[in-house]
mmCIF file of C-alpha atoms and ligand atoms in Angstrom:
data_model
loop_
_atom_site.group_PDB
_atom_site.id
_atom_site.type_symbol
_atom_site.label_atom_id
_atom_site.label_comp_id
_atom_site.label_asym_id
_atom_site.label_seq_id
_atom_site.Cartn_x
_atom_site.Cartn_y
_atom_site.Cartn_z
ATOM 1 C CA MET A 1 91.591 68.037 60.138
ATOM 2 C CA SER A 2 94.533 69.656 58.362
ATOM 3 C CA ALA A 3 97.564 67.558 57.545
ATOM 4 C CA ARG A 4 99.654 69.757 59.835
ATOM 5 C CA TYR A 5 97.276 69.332 62.757
ATOM 6 C CA LYS A 6 97.094 65.605 62.087
ATOM 7 C CA SER A 7 100.847 65.405 62.235
ATOM 8 C CA TYR A 8 100.852 67.425 65.480
ATOM 9 C CA VAL A 9 98.290 65.069 67.017
ATOM 10 C CA GLN A 10 100.250 62.059 65.873
ATOM 11 C CA ASN A 11 103.509 63.426 67.234
ATOM 12 C CA HIS A 12 101.844 64.434 70.436
ATOM 13 C CA HIS A 13 100.305 61.004 70.671
ATOM 14 C CA ILE A 14 103.653 59.329 70.129
ATOM 15 C CA THR A 15 105.199 61.528 72.818
ATOM 16 C CA LEU A 16 102.395 60.624 75.199
ATOM 17 C CA VAL A 17 102.803 56.896 74.485
ATOM 18 C CA PHE A 18 106.519 57.277 74.977
ATOM 19 C CA PHE A 19 106.015 58.920 78.383
ATOM 20 C CA LEU A 20 103.493 56.317 79.378
ATOM 21 C CA LEU A 21 105.954 53.586 78.450
ATOM 22 C CA ILE A 22 108.728 55.187 80.482
ATOM 23 C CA PHE A 23 106.351 55.627 83.399
ATOM 24 C CA SER A 24 105.101 52.062 83.253
ATOM 25 C CA PHE A 25 108.655 50.717 83.007
ATOM 26 C CA SER A 26 109.740 52.615 86.089
ATOM 27 C CA ALA A 27 106.549 51.590 87.898
ATOM 28 C CA THR A 28 107.249 47.926 87.059
ATOM 29 C CA ALA A 29 110.822 48.238 88.221
ATOM 30 C CA GLU A 30 109.612 49.586 91.541
ATOM 31 C CA ALA A 31 106.923 46.949 91.994
ATOM 32 C CA ASN A 32 109.310 44.125 91.118
ATOM 33 C CA PRO A 33 112.615 44.663 92.863
ATOM 34 C CA LYS A 34 115.698 43.176 91.303
ATOM 35 C CA LYS A 35 115.609 40.104 93.521
ATOM 36 C CA MET A 36 112.151 39.072 92.314
ATOM 37 C CA ARG A 37 113.285 39.053 88.683
ATOM 38 C CA PHE A 38 116.411 37.219 89.776
ATOM 39 C CA HIS A 39 114.394 34.527 91.522
ATOM 40 C CA LEU A 40 112.286 33.911 88.443
ATOM 41 C CA GLN A 41 115.338 32.533 86.715
ATOM 42 C CA LYS A 42 115.903 29.869 89.389
ATOM 43 C CA THR A 43 114.661 26.325 88.985
ATOM 44 C CA ILE A 44 113.935 24.179 92.030
ATOM 45 C CA VAL A 45 113.315 20.451 91.680
ATOM 46 C CA ILE A 46 111.090 18.979 94.390
ATOM 47 C CA ASP A 47 111.316 15.239 94.917
ATOM 48 C CA PRO A 48 108.327 13.564 96.622
ATOM 49 C CA GLY A 49 109.848 10.449 98.218
ATOM 50 C CA HIS A 50 108.693 6.925 97.297
ATOM 51 C CA GLY A 51 105.638 6.232 95.098
ATOM 52 C CA GLY A 52 103.815 3.308 93.521
ATOM 53 C CA TYR A 53 104.550 -0.029 95.180
ATOM 54 C CA GLU A 54 107.353 1.629 97.113
ATOM 55 C CA LYS A 55 105.113 3.034 99.820
ATOM 56 C CA GLY A 56 107.743 4.247 102.311
ATOM 57 C CA GLY A 57 106.840 4.351 105.995
ATOM 58 C CA GLN A 58 103.352 3.828 107.344
ATOM 59 C CA GLY A 59 101.586 5.589 110.219
ATOM 60 C CA PRO A 60 99.536 3.968 112.998
ATOM 61 C CA ASP A 61 96.382 5.162 111.200
ATOM 62 C CA GLY A 62 97.531 3.619 107.920
ATOM 63 C CA THR A 63 98.835 6.742 106.163
ATOM 64 C CA PHE A 64 101.587 5.951 103.658
ATOM 65 C CA GLU A 65 104.670 8.117 103.443
ATOM 66 C CA LYS A 66 104.374 8.225 99.619
ATOM 67 C CA THR A 67 100.963 9.942 99.938
ATOM 68 C CA VAL A 68 102.167 12.586 102.391
ATOM 69 C CA THR A 69 105.342 13.370 100.410
ATOM 70 C CA LEU A 70 103.372 13.982 97.205
ATOM 71 C CA LYS A 71 100.757 16.084 98.977
ATOM 72 C CA PHE A 72 103.419 18.221 100.622
ATOM 73 C CA ALA A 73 105.472 18.500 97.409
ATOM 74 C CA ARG A 74 102.403 19.991 95.705
ATOM 75 C CA VAL A 75 101.890 22.478 98.564
ATOM 76 C CA LEU A 76 105.574 23.445 98.470
ATOM 77 C CA ALA A 77 105.544 23.788 94.658
ATOM 78 C CA GLU A 78 102.540 26.106 94.894
ATOM 79 C CA GLU A 79 104.356 28.224 97.464
ATOM 80 C CA LEU A 80 107.616 28.338 95.482
ATOM 81 C CA GLU A 81 105.952 29.010 92.125
ATOM 82 C CA LYS A 82 105.308 32.577 93.254
ATOM 83 C CA THR A 83 109.004 33.308 92.709
ATOM 84 C CA TYR A 84 110.685 30.236 91.202
ATOM 85 C CA LYS A 85 110.277 27.710 88.453
ATOM 86 C CA THR A 86 109.481 24.350 90.056
ATOM 87 C CA ILE A 87 109.578 20.794 88.753
ATOM 88 C CA LEU A 88 108.396 17.658 90.559
ATOM 89 C CA THR A 89 110.254 14.366 90.052
ATOM 90 C CA ARG A 90 106.884 12.617 90.192
ATOM 91 C CA THR A 91 103.427 14.129 89.860
ATOM 92 C CA ASP A 92 101.322 11.124 90.836
ATOM 93 C CA ASP A 93 101.455 7.786 92.634
ATOM 94 C CA TYR A 94 104.070 5.896 90.646
ATOM 95 C CA ARG A 95 107.544 4.628 91.360
ATOM 96 C CA VAL A 96 110.604 6.607 90.289
ATOM 97 C CA ASP A 97 113.995 5.004 90.888
ATOM 98 C CA ILE A 98 116.483 6.898 93.016
ATOM 99 C CA PRO A 99 119.108 7.805 90.359
ATOM 100 C CA THR A 100 116.353 9.210 88.106
ATOM 101 C CA ARG A 101 115.320 11.670 90.822
ATOM 102 C CA SER A 102 118.604 13.596 90.974
ATOM 103 C CA ALA A 103 119.160 12.998 87.232
ATOM 104 C CA THR A 104 115.931 14.938 86.585
ATOM 105 C CA ALA A 105 117.393 17.896 88.465
ATOM 106 C CA ASN A 106 120.716 17.621 86.612
ATOM 107 C CA HIS A 107 118.939 17.358 83.262
ATOM 108 C CA VAL A 108 117.074 20.651 83.710
ATOM 109 C CA ASP A 109 120.175 22.271 85.219
ATOM 110 C CA ALA A 110 118.238 23.014 88.416
ATOM 111 C CA ASP A 111 119.568 25.461 90.996
ATOM 112 C CA MET A 112 118.313 23.406 93.935
ATOM 113 C CA PHE A 113 117.093 19.881 94.707
ATOM 114 C CA ILE A 114 114.773 19.203 97.639
ATOM 115 C CA SER A 115 113.773 15.663 98.512
ATOM 116 C CA ILE A 116 110.707 15.233 100.717
ATOM 117 C CA HIS A 117 110.336 12.326 103.145
ATOM 118 C CA THR A 118 108.848 11.589 106.542
ATOM 119 C CA GLY A 119 110.764 10.094 109.433
ATOM 120 C CA GLY A 120 109.924 6.767 110.939
ATOM 121 C CA SER A 121 110.741 4.947 114.121
ATOM 122 C CA PHE A 122 109.566 1.874 115.930
ATOM 123 C CA LEU A 123 109.156 4.187 118.922
ATOM 124 C CA HIS A 124 105.830 5.987 118.533
ATOM 125 C CA GLN A 125 106.937 8.938 120.644
ATOM 126 C CA ALA A 126 109.781 9.781 118.234
ATOM 127 C CA GLY A 127 108.701 12.781 116.173
ATOM 128 C CA GLY A 128 109.551 16.131 114.640
ATOM 129 C CA MET A 129 111.373 17.404 111.580
ATOM 130 C CA SER A 130 114.879 16.622 110.367
ATOM 131 C CA LEU A 131 117.039 18.080 107.625
ATOM 132 C CA TYR A 132 119.798 16.197 105.846
ATOM 133 C CA TYR A 133 122.626 17.143 103.551
ATOM 134 C CA TYR A 134 124.949 14.695 101.833
ATOM 135 C CA LYS A 135 127.976 13.590 103.781
ATOM 136 C CA LYS A 136 130.020 10.464 103.459
ATOM 137 C CA THR A 137 130.370 8.623 106.721
ATOM 138 C CA SER A 138 132.440 5.820 108.078
ATOM 139 C CA LYS A 139 129.370 4.353 109.748
ATOM 140 C CA SER A 140 128.263 1.403 107.681
ATOM 141 C CA THR A 141 124.652 1.208 108.792
ATOM 142 C CA LEU A 142 122.138 3.993 109.036
ATOM 143 C CA THR A 143 118.399 3.788 108.855
ATOM 144 C CA LEU A 144 115.930 6.477 107.975
ATOM 145 C CA ASP A 145 112.495 5.002 107.315
ATOM 146 C CA PRO A 146 111.626 1.509 108.478
ATOM 147 C CA ASP A 147 111.729 0.266 104.894
ATOM 148 C CA SER A 148 114.036 2.637 103.134
ATOM 149 C CA SER A 149 117.505 1.280 103.742
ATOM 150 C CA LYS A 150 118.011 1.857 100.000
ATOM 151 C CA GLU A 151 118.047 5.565 100.708
ATOM 152 C CA PHE A 152 121.343 5.248 102.540
ATOM 153 C CA LYS A 153 124.554 3.772 101.390
ATOM 154 C CA ASN A 154 127.894 3.139 103.021
ATOM 155 C CA ASP A 155 131.373 3.957 101.785
ATOM 156 C CA ASN A 156 132.015 0.395 100.689
ATOM 157 C CA THR A 157 129.478 0.602 97.878
ATOM 158 C CA GLU A 158 130.445 4.076 96.728
ATOM 159 C CA THR A 159 130.030 4.971 93.069
ATOM 160 C CA SER A 160 131.565 7.774 91.030
ATOM 161 C CA TRP A 161 128.271 9.681 91.372
ATOM 162 C CA SER A 162 128.992 10.342 95.015
ATOM 163 C CA ASN A 163 131.591 12.949 94.122
ATOM 164 C CA ILE A 164 129.058 15.169 92.402
ATOM 165 C CA GLN A 165 127.111 16.225 95.499
ATOM 166 C CA ASN A 166 130.381 16.453 97.438
ATOM 167 C CA ARG A 167 131.200 19.572 95.444
ATOM 168 C CA HIS A 168 128.071 21.257 96.810
ATOM 169 C CA ARG A 169 128.278 19.913 100.329
ATOM 170 C CA GLN A 170 129.094 23.208 102.015
ATOM 171 C CA ASN A 171 126.269 25.063 100.249
ATOM 172 C CA SER A 172 123.849 22.212 100.895
ATOM 173 C CA LYS A 173 124.687 22.427 104.580
ATOM 174 C CA ILE A 174 124.144 26.200 104.565
ATOM 175 C CA LEU A 175 120.801 25.674 102.818
ATOM 176 C CA ALA A 176 119.784 23.158 105.498
ATOM 177 C CA GLU A 177 120.763 25.650 108.216
ATOM 178 C CA LEU A 178 118.824 28.525 106.655
ATOM 179 C CA VAL A 179 115.708 26.367 106.243
ATOM 180 C CA ARG A 180 116.137 25.130 109.822
ATOM 181 C CA ASP A 181 116.424 28.714 111.122
ATOM 182 C CA HIS A 182 113.075 29.623 109.571
ATOM 183 C CA ILE A 183 111.188 26.458 110.491
ATOM 184 C CA GLY A 184 112.583 26.744 114.014
ATOM 185 C CA ARG A 185 110.714 30.042 114.444
ATOM 186 C CA GLN A 186 107.519 28.007 114.659
ATOM 187 C CA ALA A 187 107.542 26.980 118.312
ATOM 188 C CA GLN A 188 106.475 23.391 117.699
ATOM 189 C CA TYR A 189 109.334 22.645 115.277
ATOM 190 C CA LYS A 190 112.971 22.434 116.180
ATOM 191 C CA PRO A 191 114.433 20.547 113.246
ATOM 192 C CA ASP A 192 117.831 18.947 113.642
ATOM 193 C CA ILE A 193 120.418 18.792 110.846
ATOM 194 C CA GLN A 194 122.467 15.760 109.952
ATOM 195 C CA GLY A 195 125.027 14.961 107.310
ATOM 196 C CA ALA A 196 124.343 11.480 105.920
ATOM 197 C CA PRO A 197 125.303 9.411 102.865
ATOM 198 C CA LEU A 198 121.889 9.699 101.232
ATOM 199 C CA VAL A 199 121.800 8.059 97.838
ATOM 200 C CA VAL A 200 119.041 10.322 96.564
ATOM 201 C CA LEU A 201 121.255 13.389 97.114
ATOM 202 C CA GLU A 202 124.644 12.066 96.029
ATOM 203 C CA GLY A 203 124.099 12.424 92.278
ATOM 204 C CA ALA A 204 122.639 15.936 92.457
ATOM 205 C CA ASP A 205 124.922 18.520 90.854
ATOM 206 C CA MET A 206 123.499 21.485 92.808
ATOM 207 C CA PRO A 207 122.745 22.366 96.440
ATOM 208 C CA ALA A 208 120.521 19.546 97.697
ATOM 209 C CA ILE A 209 118.787 18.672 100.944
ATOM 210 C CA LEU A 210 116.363 16.053 102.188
ATOM 211 C CA ILE A 211 113.604 17.186 104.533
ATOM 212 C CA GLU A 212 111.696 14.859 106.809
ATOM 213 C CA ILE A 213 108.545 16.856 107.436
ATOM 214 C CA GLY A 214 107.486 14.812 110.468
ATOM 215 C CA TYR A 215 107.409 11.256 111.780
ATOM 216 C CA ILE A 216 104.772 9.219 110.035
ATOM 217 C CA THR A 217 105.018 6.674 112.865
ATOM 218 C CA ASN A 218 104.135 9.307 115.471
ATOM 219 C CA PRO A 219 100.312 9.503 115.870
ATOM 220 C CA VAL A 220 100.393 13.295 116.455
ATOM 221 C CA ASP A 221 102.680 13.922 113.472
ATOM 222 C CA GLU A 222 100.628 11.589 111.285
ATOM 223 C CA LYS A 223 97.518 13.634 112.031
ATOM 224 C CA SER A 224 99.187 17.007 111.418
ATOM 225 C CA LEU A 225 100.681 15.765 108.120
ATOM 226 C CA HIS A 226 97.084 15.604 106.857
ATOM 227 C CA ASP A 227 96.436 19.206 107.899
ATOM 228 C CA ILE A 228 96.782 21.524 104.924
ATOM 229 C CA ASP A 229 97.324 24.546 107.209
ATOM 230 C CA VAL A 230 100.266 22.825 108.874
ATOM 231 C CA LEU A 231 101.716 21.826 105.492
ATOM 232 C CA SER A 232 101.321 25.376 104.147
ATOM 233 C CA LYS A 233 103.056 26.828 107.201
ATOM 234 C CA ILE A 234 106.008 24.471 106.768
ATOM 235 C CA ALA A 235 106.145 25.255 103.027
ATOM 236 C CA LYS A 236 106.253 29.021 103.729
ATOM 237 C CA GLU A 237 109.152 28.630 106.144
ATOM 238 C CA ILE A 238 111.048 26.441 103.675
ATOM 239 C CA ARG A 239 110.518 29.137 101.045
ATOM 240 C CA ASN A 240 111.902 31.783 103.425
ATOM 241 C CA GLY A 241 115.004 29.643 103.935
ATOM 242 C CA ILE A 242 115.403 29.184 100.169
ATOM 243 C CA ASP A 243 115.005 32.952 99.579
ATOM 244 C CA ASP A 244 117.742 33.604 102.150
ATOM 245 C CA PHE A 245 119.964 31.050 100.479
ATOM 246 C CA PHE A 246 119.733 32.618 97.026
ATOM 247 C CA GLU A 247 120.135 36.119 98.444
ATOM 248 C CA LYS A 248 123.258 35.130 100.384
ATOM 249 C CA LEU A 249 124.995 32.851 97.960
ATOM 250 C CA GLN A 250 124.182 33.899 94.427
HETATM 251 ZN ZN1 ZN B 1 111.265 8.016 102.913
#
């Protein structure tokens, strides 16, 4: 091969590589619309309620809330990991104190904090999903789970942390509404939304909601909270609500 021909081949080769690069870049841009790349930069902290000796509520069949919240948090993380960076405040059955949960989200500068719980009532027929955002209230007593009075706090014991979530209250409420709108499309779920002085949310310096994915004390809910198909369906709808949130507000 002559030096001239060699140089022609090399140049031609470089041109070809160059075209291939351009082509592959434009192909990538088409396959991954802007919003997908945008989502990859977002971090969502998922907080499985309770853990360790703090078992949370208990179902008639003996299921502990702490087990269901971790199981669902893993399902939700798997769903969200397709488009977001996710971090769990606990990854196994151990206790994490409440301030540490939102502090974890603040530490990693998360874009969203989602705390997972189940509802509980002494009435077995009480059931369904509920969504909460942080709101100070003049009511001094509120109960969520039978044994989780620590999760709520009244105005009399307010700390300086409570102001942090206050800044995000409007967005947290919008997030709750968007998640509710998607979950509500599944006929069996009509989640309600409440503002409540939830301690686990008050220190979070980003949009934050608490989701009760069902009533552990309701025998039907308790059974469906073991069903991976049900959990995956709920996780998908939560993801749709989160996608809407980031598309609308960021
Ligand atoms: Zn709980």
